[in-house]
Coordinates of C-alpha atoms in Angstrom, one line a residue:
X773 CA -0.2 -0.3 0.0
X774 CA 2.9 2.8 0.8
X775 CA 4.4 2.0 -2.3
X776 CA 1.1 2.7 -4.7
X777 CA 0.9 6.0 -2.5
X778 CA 4.7 6.8 -3.4
X779 CA 3.8 5.8 -7.7
X780 CA 0.6 7.8 -7.1
X781 CA 2.3 10.5 -6.0
X782 CA 5.2 10.7 -8.8
X783 CA 2.9 10.2 -11.4
X784 CA 0.5 13.9 -10.3
X785 CA 3.8 15.4 -10.2
X786 CA 4.7 14.7 -13.7
X787 CA 1.0 15.6 -14.9
X788 CA 1.2 18.8 -13.0
X789 CA 5.0 19.5 -14.1
X790 CA 3.9 18.7 -17.9
X791 CA 0.5 20.8 -17.3
X792 CA 2.7 23.8 -16.6
X793 CA 5.2 23.5 -19.3
X794 CA 2.0 23.4 -21.7
X795 CA 0.3 26.5 -20.7
X796 CA -0.8 28.0 -22.9
X797 CA -1.8 31.7 -20.4
X798 CA -0.8 34.8 -20.8
X799 CA 0.1 34.8 -17.1
X800 CA 1.9 31.5 -15.3
X801 CA 0.2 31.0 -12.0
X802 CA 1.6 32.8 -9.2
X803 CA 2.5 29.3 -7.1
X804 CA 4.4 28.0 -10.0
X805 CA 8.0 29.2 -10.9
X806 CA 8.4 28.2 -14.4
X807 CA 6.4 30.5 -17.1
X808 CA 4.7 29.8 -20.5
X809 CA 6.5 30.3 -23.5
X810 CA 4.0 32.8 -24.6
X811 CA 3.7 34.7 -21.7
X812 CA 7.9 35.4 -21.9
X813 CA 7.6 36.0 -25.7
X814 CA 5.0 38.3 -24.7
X815 CA 7.1 40.1 -22.1
X816 CA 10.4 40.2 -24.4
X817 CA 8.2 41.7 -27.4
X818 CA 7.4 44.9 -25.2
X819 CA 11.4 45.4 -24.6
X820 CA 13.2 48.2 -26.7
X821 CA 15.5 46.8 -29.4
X822 CA 19.0 48.0 -29.2
X823 CA 20.0 51.5 -30.0
X824 CA 22.2 51.5 -33.2
X825 CA 25.2 52.8 -33.1
X826 CA 25.7 56.9 -34.4
X827 CA 25.3 56.4 -38.6
X828 CA 23.5 53.5 -38.9
X829 CA 20.4 55.0 -39.8
X830 CA 21.5 58.1 -41.9
X831 CA 20.1 56.8 -45.8
X832 CA 16.3 56.2 -43.8
X833 CA 16.2 59.4 -41.5
X834 CA 13.2 60.2 -39.3
X835 CA 10.3 62.5 -39.3
X836 CA 10.5 63.5 -35.4
X837 CA 12.8 63.6 -32.5
X838 CA 13.0 62.4 -29.2
X839 CA 12.7 65.3 -26.2
X840 CA 13.3 65.2 -23.1
X841 CA 10.6 65.3 -20.3
X842 CA 10.7 66.7 -16.4
X843 CA 9.2 62.6 -15.6
X844 CA 12.1 60.2 -15.7
X845 CA 10.9 57.7 -18.2
X846 CA 8.7 59.5 -20.1
X847 CA 10.1 61.1 -23.5
X848 CA 8.7 63.8 -25.6
X849 CA 8.4 63.8 -29.4
X850 CA 8.6 66.7 -31.8
X851 CA 8.2 67.2 -35.7
X852 CA 10.6 67.9 -37.8
X853 CA 9.2 70.4 -41.0
X854 CA 11.6 69.8 -44.0
X855 CA 9.7 71.9 -46.3
X856 CA 8.5 69.1 -48.7
X857 CA 5.0 69.8 -48.0
X858 CA 2.6 73.5 -47.6
X859 CA 2.4 74.9 -43.7
X860 CA 0.0 74.1 -41.8
X861 CA -0.8 75.1 -37.9
X862 CA -0.1 71.8 -37.2
X863 CA 3.9 72.9 -38.0
X864 CA 3.8 75.4 -35.2
X865 CA 5.7 73.4 -32.9
X866 CA 7.9 71.4 -35.6
X867 CA 11.2 71.7 -35.9
X868 CA 13.1 73.2 -39.1
X869 CA 16.0 71.6 -41.0
X870 CA 18.9 73.5 -42.2
X871 CA 17.8 73.2 -45.7
X872 CA 14.9 75.3 -44.9
X873 CA 16.5 78.0 -43.0
X874 CA 19.4 78.5 -45.8
X875 CA 16.9 78.2 -48.5
X876 CA 14.8 81.3 -47.0
X877 CA 17.5 82.9 -46.0
X878 CA 19.2 83.0 -49.4
X879 CA 15.3 83.9 -50.8
X880 CA 15.5 87.5 -48.5
X881 CA 18.9 88.0 -49.7
X882 CA 17.8 88.2 -53.3
X883 CA 14.5 90.2 -52.4
X884 CA 14.6 93.7 -53.9
X885 CA 11.8 96.9 -53.1
X886 CA 11.4 99.8 -55.5
X887 CA 12.6 102.9 -53.6
X888 CA 12.3 106.6 -54.3
X889 CA 14.6 108.8 -53.7
X890 CA 14.4 112.7 -53.3
X891 CA 17.3 114.6 -55.5
X892 CA 17.9 118.4 -55.1
X893 CA 18.4 119.8 -58.4
X894 CA 19.1 123.1 -60.3
X895 CA 16.1 125.0 -63.1
X896 CA 18.4 122.7 -65.8
X897 CA 17.6 119.3 -63.8
X898 CA 21.3 119.6 -62.9
X899 CA 22.1 117.6 -59.1
X900 CA 23.3 120.3 -56.7
X901 CA 23.2 120.8 -53.0
X902 CA 23.3 124.5 -52.7
X903 CA 22.1 128.1 -54.5
X904 CA 19.5 130.3 -54.9
X905 CA 18.9 127.9 -58.2
X906 CA 18.9 124.5 -56.0
X907 CA 15.4 124.8 -54.9
X908 CA 13.7 121.7 -56.9
X909 CA 13.9 118.5 -56.3
X910 CA 13.8 115.3 -58.5
X911 CA 11.8 112.8 -57.9
X912 CA 13.3 108.9 -58.9
X913 CA 13.2 105.4 -58.3
X914 CA 16.1 103.0 -57.5
X915 CA 16.4 99.2 -55.9
X916 CA 17.1 98.7 -52.6
X917 CA 18.0 95.2 -51.1
X918 CA 16.4 93.9 -48.4
X919 CA 19.4 92.1 -47.2
X920 CA 22.4 92.5 -49.0
X921 CA 24.1 89.6 -50.5
X922 CA 26.5 87.7 -47.4
X923 CA 23.9 88.8 -44.3
X924 CA 23.5 86.0 -43.7
X925 CA 26.9 83.8 -44.6
X926 CA 28.2 81.4 -44.4
X927 CA 24.7 80.1 -44.8
X928 CA 24.5 81.1 -48.4
X929 CA 27.9 81.4 -49.5
X930 CA 29.0 79.0 -51.9
X931 CA 30.3 76.0 -51.5
X932 CA 33.7 76.0 -52.9
X933 CA 34.9 73.1 -55.2
X934 CA 38.1 70.9 -55.9
X935 CA 41.5 73.1 -55.5
X936 CA 39.4 76.1 -54.0
X937 CA 41.6 77.7 -50.9
X938 CA 39.8 76.4 -48.0
X939 CA 40.0 75.6 -43.7
X940 CA 37.3 73.6 -43.2
X941 CA 35.4 70.8 -44.6
X942 CA 32.3 73.0 -44.6
X943 CA 33.8 75.1 -46.7
X944 CA 33.8 72.7 -49.6
X945 CA 31.5 71.3 -52.0
X946 CA 32.6 67.3 -51.5
X947 CA 32.6 68.1 -47.9
X948 CA 36.5 67.0 -48.0
X949 CA 39.5 68.7 -47.7
X950 CA 42.4 67.6 -50.1
X951 CA 44.8 65.6 -47.6
X952 CA 47.1 67.7 -46.3
X953 CA 46.4 70.6 -48.1
X954 CA 44.0 73.7 -47.4
X955 CA 42.5 73.1 -50.6
X956 CA 38.7 71.7 -51.2
X957 CA 38.0 68.0 -52.6
X958 CA 38.6 64.1 -51.9
X959 CA 41.9 62.1 -53.1
X960 CA 40.4 58.5 -52.3
X961 CA 37.0 56.7 -51.7
X962 CA 39.1 56.4 -48.5
X963 CA 38.2 59.8 -47.6
X964 CA 34.0 59.2 -48.3
X965 CA 33.6 57.5 -44.9
X966 CA 31.1 59.7 -43.6
X967 CA 28.9 59.8 -47.2
X968 CA 25.6 58.8 -47.0
X969 CA 25.9 55.2 -47.6
X970 CA 22.0 54.7 -48.0
X971 CA 21.8 56.7 -51.3
X972 CA 23.9 54.8 -53.3
X973 CA 21.8 51.6 -55.0
X974 CA 23.0 48.4 -55.5
X975 CA 26.2 47.6 -57.4
X976 CA 27.7 50.5 -56.2
X977 CA 30.3 52.0 -53.9
X978 CA 31.3 54.6 -51.9
X979 CA 34.0 57.0 -53.5
X980 CA 35.6 59.7 -54.9
X981 CA 35.0 60.2 -58.2
X982 CA 36.8 62.5 -61.3
X983 CA 35.8 65.7 -60.2
X984 CA 37.2 64.2 -56.4
X985 CA 33.4 64.3 -54.9
X986 CA 33.1 61.9 -52.6
X987 CA 29.5 60.2 -54.9
X988 CA 28.0 56.3 -55.6
X989 CA 30.7 55.5 -58.5

């Protein structure tokens, strides 16, 4: 009789373990340490994926940026306005890209207005500054720039080409200085490592082309 009781207990234990391992519940039995696979998978899906290293997503830019909040663990979010669509009230709190700022500044530098100018003249219409006969005013038109070219430099300054003198790579159209020189351009493909690889189609690689500019070749 004693052996029978032990055997029944062992069988009951095996059945209990099997039922737990085969469980399909979203939440495990709180009295048992083993959790169902479906529960573990569901909890794992709630974890954030590993954030990639810098530059890994340059070819697939996002539409928003993450911002801090005054609560730990809580993040904020702001949209990015790149000028590609019509501006709406929803864009009021969005951040603008450098391209939008550049285009706006360039447009302002190209704007001019008509301005009426008064010139003091004599009876013959000749410009003068004093004298009894210098009592007439000639009304003329002139053009005046709202913001002269270079007002927003270096934002609107023209980028320099290969071989032109430069002290910073940001002055160059290629984004690179010649190796060991204060001149624009690239000497080899190895100098184009920061070029947006995501722009290159299959079958091409990042390199320094015949114009000494970093591109897909």
